[in-house]
């Protein structure tokens, strides 16, 4: 593989690896949990035990680091395992700033973990830079966490601006870039210190594994702490899942580009639909974060959007009940389109409006998706 190959080429060819033994162009599946020690008691292969350094991680990690412009990447058992490894690498007493609206399970874990671990956590509206400045504390805040586009309202955070605020206060910036993917945004090039992915979603893309990943621009002490966390707590990805993840990543670019183009058309189609109160999508020119998204997302605005249904919660649930092509399921980023009444899964304390349906656009025919959702909205209205 030539050095100047574009990211889409690096992904399609998984960095151009060919197995030296067999000349196979598809990667090997490494299942061994343990590795042979040399006669002189060394481990020259670099591998001793699969909880610490499974060779099955090498290729997906190297590819992801290349796509994100990072120095190193680590894969984890889930997106939550990856995200929590970052928070668990902070010291008791340190201050964290996180978004008011973000992936719900992580927000609720951070809130309870902070109490037992002794972290101080404040939540801010990350799309309001004055609010971020007012919440970050010089020399006390050690981590600023953002998610952009952010679940489930798809708010946009200006990564470069928040990186400047975080660094000015002596804090690191971590970006949950699950929805943007390295196809659209590379947070490290905008100043992020950690990039996090639920690799369950677009990176794998086929709704058949649960996985997570982190990427760093430098292998500093904090990264080492995270690495030790994965080795010692054991939140590792299985070998087969690592292999599937690499296979999924090879089609990342065409999948994400197709989903983006379709999501844009769907968002535009439903802004004028009777039965829809509002469409939330950063690709819409009048959406709040559009200008920033246009700057920091290249080639599309993502495959995720939400619609707020006229008639409230019952009308939203009734609409989801009537779809025939969209699948009624949680999660996102797969080749099949999903529809979800988000408040139902987030529970009573959610900031998610009760009339909101979250849509994960897959790679099906766009016309089919629009027609199916239209008929479901019409049927729900009676
Ligand atoms: C934006 C985002 N971050 C993190 C996660 C958690 O990832 P996982 O389910 O792989 O643990 C999710 C899962 O839905 C997510 O959507």
Coordinates of C-alpha atoms and ligand atoms in Angstrom, one line a residue:
X1 CA 0.0 0.0 0.0
X2 CA 1.5 3.4 -1.0
X3 CA 1.9 6.0 1.7
X4 CA -0.3 8.6 0.0
X5 CA -3.3 6.3 -0.4
X6 CA -6.5 8.0 0.5
X7 CA -8.5 6.8 3.6
X8 CA -11.1 5.0 1.5
X9 CA -8.4 3.0 -0.1
X10 CA -6.7 2.2 3.2
X11 CA -10.1 1.0 4.5
X12 CA -11.1 -1.1 1.5
X13 CA -7.8 -2.9 1.5
X14 CA -7.4 -3.0 5.3
X15 CA -4.0 -1.2 4.9
X16 CA -3.1 -3.6 2.1
X17 CA -2.1 -6.5 4.4
X18 CA -1.5 -9.9 2.8
X19 CA -0.7 -13.0 4.8
X20 CA 3.0 -13.8 4.3
X21 CA 2.5 -17.5 4.7
X22 CA -0.4 -18.2 2.4
X23 CA -0.6 -14.9 0.3
X24 CA -4.2 -14.7 1.5
X25 CA -5.7 -11.3 0.9
X26 CA -8.3 -11.8 3.6
X27 CA -6.9 -11.7 7.1
X28 CA -6.3 -14.7 9.3
X29 CA -8.5 -15.4 12.3
X30 CA -6.3 -15.7 15.4
X31 CA -8.1 -17.7 18.2
X32 CA -5.2 -18.6 20.5
X33 CA -5.5 -17.3 24.0
X34 CA -1.8 -17.9 24.8
X35 CA 1.5 -17.7 22.9
X36 CA 4.8 -19.7 23.0
X37 CA 7.7 -18.4 25.0
X38 CA 11.2 -18.5 23.4
X39 CA 13.7 -21.0 24.8
X40 CA 15.7 -18.1 26.4
X41 CA 12.5 -17.1 28.3
X42 CA 11.7 -14.1 26.0
X43 CA 8.5 -13.3 24.2
X44 CA 9.9 -12.1 20.9
X45 CA 6.6 -12.4 19.1
X46 CA 5.3 -9.6 21.2
X47 CA 2.4 -11.7 22.4
X48 CA 2.1 -13.7 25.6
X49 CA -1.6 -13.8 26.6
X50 CA -4.7 -12.7 24.7
X51 CA -6.1 -10.4 27.4
X52 CA -3.0 -8.3 27.1
X53 CA -2.1 -8.3 23.4
X54 CA -4.2 -10.5 21.1
X55 CA -2.8 -10.3 17.5
X56 CA -6.5 -10.3 16.4
X57 CA -6.6 -6.6 17.6
X58 CA -3.6 -5.6 15.5
X59 CA -5.2 -5.0 12.2
X60 CA -8.5 -3.3 13.2
X61 CA -6.5 -1.1 15.6
X62 CA -3.9 -0.1 13.0
X63 CA -6.6 0.6 10.4
X64 CA -8.6 2.7 12.8
X65 CA -5.5 4.6 13.9
X66 CA -4.7 5.4 10.3
X67 CA -8.3 6.5 9.4
X68 CA -8.4 8.8 12.5
X69 CA -4.9 10.2 12.0
X70 CA -4.0 8.8 15.4
X71 CA -0.8 7.2 16.8
X72 CA -2.5 4.2 18.3
X73 CA -6.0 2.7 18.7
X74 CA -7.4 0.1 21.1
X75 CA -10.4 -2.1 20.6
X76 CA -12.7 -3.0 23.5
X77 CA -15.6 -5.3 24.3
X78 CA -18.1 -2.6 23.7
X79 CA -18.4 1.2 23.2
X80 CA -19.3 1.4 26.9
X81 CA -16.1 -0.5 27.8
X82 CA -14.1 1.9 25.8
X83 CA -15.8 5.0 27.2
X84 CA -15.7 3.8 30.8
X85 CA -12.0 3.0 30.5
X86 CA -11.4 6.7 29.9
X87 CA -13.3 7.8 33.0
X88 CA -11.8 5.1 35.1
X89 CA -8.3 6.4 34.2
X90 CA -9.1 9.7 35.9
X91 CA -8.0 10.2 39.5
X92 CA -10.5 10.7 42.3
X93 CA -11.1 14.5 42.9
X94 CA -10.7 15.4 39.2
X95 CA -13.3 17.4 37.4
X96 CA -15.1 16.4 34.3
X97 CA -17.4 18.3 31.9
X98 CA -19.8 16.3 29.8
X99 CA -22.8 17.1 27.5
X100 CA -26.3 17.7 28.9
X101 CA -27.6 15.5 26.1
X102 CA -25.4 12.6 25.1
X103 CA -25.7 8.8 24.8
X104 CA -28.0 8.1 27.6
X105 CA -26.4 5.0 29.2
X106 CA -23.0 6.6 29.4
X107 CA -24.5 9.7 31.0
X108 CA -26.3 7.7 33.7
X109 CA -23.1 5.6 34.3
X110 CA -20.9 8.7 34.6
X111 CA -23.4 10.2 37.1
X112 CA -23.3 7.2 39.4
X113 CA -19.6 6.3 38.9
X114 CA -18.6 9.9 39.7
X115 CA -20.2 9.5 43.2
X116 CA -18.4 6.3 44.1
X117 CA -15.1 7.2 42.4
X118 CA -15.0 10.8 43.7
X119 CA -15.1 12.6 40.4
X120 CA -16.8 16.0 40.1
X121 CA -19.0 16.1 37.0
X122 CA -20.8 19.0 35.5
X123 CA -23.0 18.8 32.4
X124 CA -23.0 21.7 29.9
X125 CA -24.7 22.5 26.6
X126 CA -21.7 21.8 24.4
X127 CA -23.2 23.8 21.5
X128 CA -23.0 26.9 23.6
X129 CA -19.3 27.8 23.9
X130 CA -20.0 30.4 26.7
X131 CA -21.7 27.7 28.7
X132 CA -18.6 25.4 28.1
X133 CA -16.2 28.2 29.2
X134 CA -18.3 28.9 32.3
X135 CA -18.3 25.2 33.3
X136 CA -14.6 24.2 32.6
X137 CA -12.4 25.0 35.6
X138 CA -8.7 25.9 35.0
X139 CA -6.3 23.3 36.5
X140 CA -9.2 21.4 38.0
X141 CA -11.0 20.0 34.9
X142 CA -9.1 17.1 33.5
X143 CA -11.5 15.8 30.9
X144 CA -14.1 17.4 28.6
X145 CA -16.3 14.8 26.9
X146 CA -18.3 15.6 23.8
X147 CA -20.4 13.7 21.4
X148 CA -21.1 15.1 18.0
X149 CA -23.6 14.7 16.3
X150 CA -25.1 14.0 19.8
X151 CA -27.8 11.5 20.5
X152 CA -30.7 11.8 19.9
X153 CA -31.2 15.4 18.9
X154 CA -28.1 15.5 16.7
X155 CA -26.7 18.7 18.3
X156 CA -23.4 19.7 16.8
X157 CA -20.4 20.6 19.0
X158 CA -17.6 22.7 17.5
X159 CA -14.7 20.3 18.2
X160 CA -11.9 22.8 17.5
X161 CA -13.4 25.5 19.7
X162 CA -14.0 23.1 22.6
X163 CA -10.5 21.7 22.2
X164 CA -9.1 25.2 22.6
X165 CA -11.2 25.8 25.8
X166 CA -10.3 22.4 27.3
X167 CA -6.5 22.8 26.5
X168 CA -6.6 26.4 27.9
X169 CA -7.7 25.0 31.2
X170 CA -5.3 22.1 31.2
X171 CA -7.9 19.4 30.3
X172 CA -8.0 16.7 27.7
X173 CA -10.8 16.6 25.1
X174 CA -12.4 13.2 24.3
X175 CA -14.9 13.0 21.4
X176 CA -17.5 10.3 21.0
X177 CA -17.4 10.2 17.2
X178 CA -19.6 7.1 16.8
X179 CA -22.1 8.9 14.5
X180 CA -19.6 11.0 12.5
X181 CA -17.2 8.1 11.8
X182 CA -13.7 8.9 10.4
X183 CA -15.4 9.2 7.0
X184 CA -16.9 12.5 7.9
X185 CA -14.9 13.9 10.8
X186 CA -11.4 13.3 12.2
X187 CA -11.5 14.8 15.6
X188 CA -7.7 14.5 16.2
X189 CA -7.1 16.9 13.3
X190 CA -9.3 19.3 15.2
X191 CA -7.5 19.0 18.5
X192 CA -9.1 16.1 20.2
X193 CA -6.9 14.0 22.6
X194 CA -9.1 10.9 22.6
X195 CA -11.6 9.6 20.0
X196 CA -14.1 7.1 21.1
X197 CA -16.3 4.8 19.0
X198 CA -19.1 2.4 19.6
X199 CA -17.7 0.1 16.9
X200 CA -21.0 -1.8 17.2
X201 CA -22.4 0.9 14.9
X202 CA -20.9 2.2 11.7
X203 CA -17.4 0.8 12.0
X204 CA -18.7 -2.7 11.9
X205 CA -21.9 -1.8 10.1
X206 CA -23.8 -5.1 10.1
X207 CA -25.5 -5.2 13.5
X208 CA -23.7 -8.5 14.4
X209 CA -21.1 -7.6 17.0
X210 CA -20.8 -5.3 20.1
X211 CA -17.5 -3.5 20.1
X212 CA -15.8 -0.3 21.1
X213 CA -12.6 1.6 20.3
X214 CA -10.4 4.5 21.4
X215 CA -7.8 6.3 19.4
X216 CA -5.1 8.7 20.6
X217 CA -2.8 11.1 18.9
X218 CA 0.0 10.4 21.4
X219 CA 1.0 7.5 23.5
X220 CA 1.2 9.5 26.8
X221 CA 0.8 8.4 30.4
X222 CA -3.0 8.8 30.3
X223 CA -3.1 6.4 27.3
X224 CA -0.9 4.0 29.2
X225 CA -3.4 4.1 32.1
X226 CA -6.2 3.3 29.8
X227 CA -4.2 0.4 28.3
X228 CA -3.5 -1.0 31.8
X229 CA -7.2 -0.7 32.5
X230 CA -8.1 -2.9 29.5
X231 CA -5.4 -5.4 30.4
X232 CA -6.4 -5.6 34.0
X233 CA -10.2 -5.2 33.9
X234 CA -10.3 -7.4 30.8
X235 CA -12.8 -5.4 28.7
X236 CA -11.4 -7.0 25.6
X237 CA -12.9 -7.7 22.3
X238 CA -13.1 -11.4 21.3
X239 CA -10.9 -12.7 18.4
X240 CA -13.9 -13.4 16.1
X241 CA -15.5 -10.0 16.8
X242 CA -12.1 -8.4 16.0
X243 CA -12.0 -10.2 12.7
X244 CA -15.7 -9.2 11.9
X245 CA -14.9 -5.6 12.9
X246 CA -12.0 -5.5 10.4
X247 CA -14.2 -7.0 7.7
X248 CA -16.9 -4.4 8.4
X249 CA -14.5 -1.5 8.3
X250 CA -13.4 -2.4 4.8
X251 CA -16.8 -1.3 3.5
X252 CA -17.1 1.7 5.9
X253 CA -16.8 4.4 3.2
X254 CA -19.4 3.3 0.8
X255 CA -21.8 2.4 3.6
X256 CA -21.5 5.8 5.3
X257 CA -21.6 7.8 2.1
X258 CA -24.8 5.9 1.0
X259 CA -26.4 6.4 4.4
X260 CA -25.6 10.1 4.4
X261 CA -27.0 10.8 1.0
X262 CA -30.2 8.9 1.9
X263 CA -30.5 10.6 5.3
X264 CA -30.2 14.0 3.7
X265 CA -33.1 13.2 1.2
X266 CA -35.2 11.7 4.0
X267 CA -34.7 14.7 6.2
X268 CA -35.7 17.1 3.4
X269 CA -38.7 15.0 2.4
X270 CA -40.2 14.9 5.9
X271 CA -39.7 18.6 6.8
X272 CA -42.9 19.4 4.8
X273 CA -44.8 16.2 5.7
X274 CA -48.2 16.5 7.4
X275 CA -47.8 14.6 10.7
X276 CA -44.2 15.7 11.3
X277 CA -43.7 18.6 13.8
X278 CA -39.9 18.9 13.3
X279 CA -37.0 17.1 11.6
X280 CA -33.7 17.1 13.5
X281 CA -30.8 16.7 11.2
X282 CA -27.6 18.7 10.9
X283 CA -27.7 18.6 7.1
X284 CA -30.8 20.8 7.1
X285 CA -29.7 24.4 6.3
X286 CA -31.9 25.9 9.1
X287 CA -30.7 23.5 11.8
X288 CA -28.9 25.0 14.7
X289 CA -25.5 23.4 14.2
X290 CA -25.5 23.4 10.4
X291 CA -22.7 25.9 9.8
X292 CA -20.4 24.2 12.2
X293 CA -21.3 20.8 10.8
X294 CA -20.6 22.0 7.3
X295 CA -17.1 23.0 8.5
X296 CA -16.2 19.9 10.5
X297 CA -18.1 17.1 8.6
X298 CA -16.8 16.4 5.1
X299 CA -18.9 14.6 2.5
X300 CA -22.2 14.4 4.5
X301 CA -24.0 15.0 7.8
X302 CA -24.3 11.5 8.9
X303 CA -26.9 8.7 8.7
X304 CA -28.8 9.6 11.9
X305 CA -31.8 11.9 12.2
X306 CA -34.9 12.2 14.3
X307 CA -38.4 13.3 13.6
X308 CA -40.8 14.8 16.1
X309 CA -44.3 13.5 15.4
X310 CA -47.4 15.7 15.6
X311 CA -49.8 14.2 18.2
X312 CA -47.2 13.5 20.8
X313 CA -45.9 10.2 22.3
X314 CA -48.8 8.0 21.3
X315 CA -48.7 9.2 17.7
X316 CA -44.9 8.5 17.6
X317 CA -45.3 5.0 19.0
X318 CA -48.2 4.3 16.6
X319 CA -46.1 5.5 13.7
X320 CA -43.2 3.1 14.6
X321 CA -45.8 0.3 14.9
X322 CA -46.9 0.8 11.3
X323 CA -43.5 0.6 9.4
X324 CA -42.9 -2.4 7.1
X325 CA -39.4 -1.8 5.9
X326 CA -37.8 0.2 8.7
X327 CA -37.0 -2.2 11.6
X328 CA -38.3 -1.3 15.1
X329 CA -35.1 -1.7 17.1
X330 CA -32.5 0.2 19.1
X331 CA -28.9 0.8 18.0
X332 CA -27.7 2.5 14.8
X333 CA -25.2 2.4 12.0
X334 CA -26.1 -0.9 10.4
X335 CA -26.9 -1.6 6.7
X336 CA -30.6 -1.9 7.7
X337 CA -32.6 1.1 8.7
X338 CA -33.9 1.3 12.2
X339 CA -36.7 3.3 13.8
X340 CA -36.9 3.8 17.6
X341 CA -39.2 5.6 20.0
X342 CA -36.2 6.9 21.9
X343 CA -37.8 8.0 25.2
X344 CA -39.2 4.5 25.8
X345 CA -35.6 3.1 26.0
X346 CA -34.1 6.0 27.9
X347 CA -36.7 6.0 30.7
X348 CA -38.5 8.6 32.8
X349 CA -35.5 11.0 33.4
X350 CA -34.7 11.4 29.8
X351 CA -34.3 14.8 28.2
X352 CA -35.5 13.2 24.9
X353 CA -38.9 14.6 23.8
X354 CA -41.7 12.0 24.1
X355 CA -42.8 12.6 20.5
X356 CA -39.3 11.8 19.0
X357 CA -38.6 8.9 16.7
X358 CA -34.9 8.2 16.1
X359 CA -34.0 7.0 12.6
X360 CA -30.8 5.2 11.7
X361 CA -30.7 5.2 7.9
X362 CA -29.2 2.2 6.3
X363 CA -28.3 1.5 2.7
X364 CA -31.7 0.4 1.3
X365 CA -33.4 2.3 -1.6
X366 CA -34.2 5.8 -0.4
X367 CA -37.5 5.9 -2.1
X368 CA -38.6 2.7 -0.3
X369 CA -37.6 4.2 3.1
X370 CA -39.5 7.5 2.4
X371 CA -42.6 5.7 1.1
X372 CA -42.7 3.4 4.1
X373 CA -42.3 6.1 6.7
X374 CA -44.9 8.2 4.9
X375 CA -47.5 5.4 5.0
X376 CA -46.7 4.8 8.6
X377 CA -47.3 8.4 9.5
X378 CA -50.5 8.5 7.5
X379 CA -51.8 5.3 9.2
X380 CA -51.0 6.6 12.6
X381 CA -52.9 9.8 11.9
X382 CA -55.9 7.6 11.0
Ligands
LIG1 C1 -23.1 7.5 20.6 C2 -22.9 6.2 21.3 N1 -21.9 6.1 22.2 C3 -21.7 5.0 22.9 C4 -22.5 3.9 22.8 C5 -22.3 2.7 23.6 O1 -21.8 1.7 22.8 P1 -22.0 0.1 23.0 O2 -23.5 -0.1 22.9 O3 -21.2 -0.5 21.9 O4 -21.5 -0.2 24.3 C6 -23.6 4.0 21.9 C7 -24.6 2.9 21.8 O5 -25.7 3.0 21.4 C8 -23.8 5.2 21.2 O6 -24.9 5.3 20.4

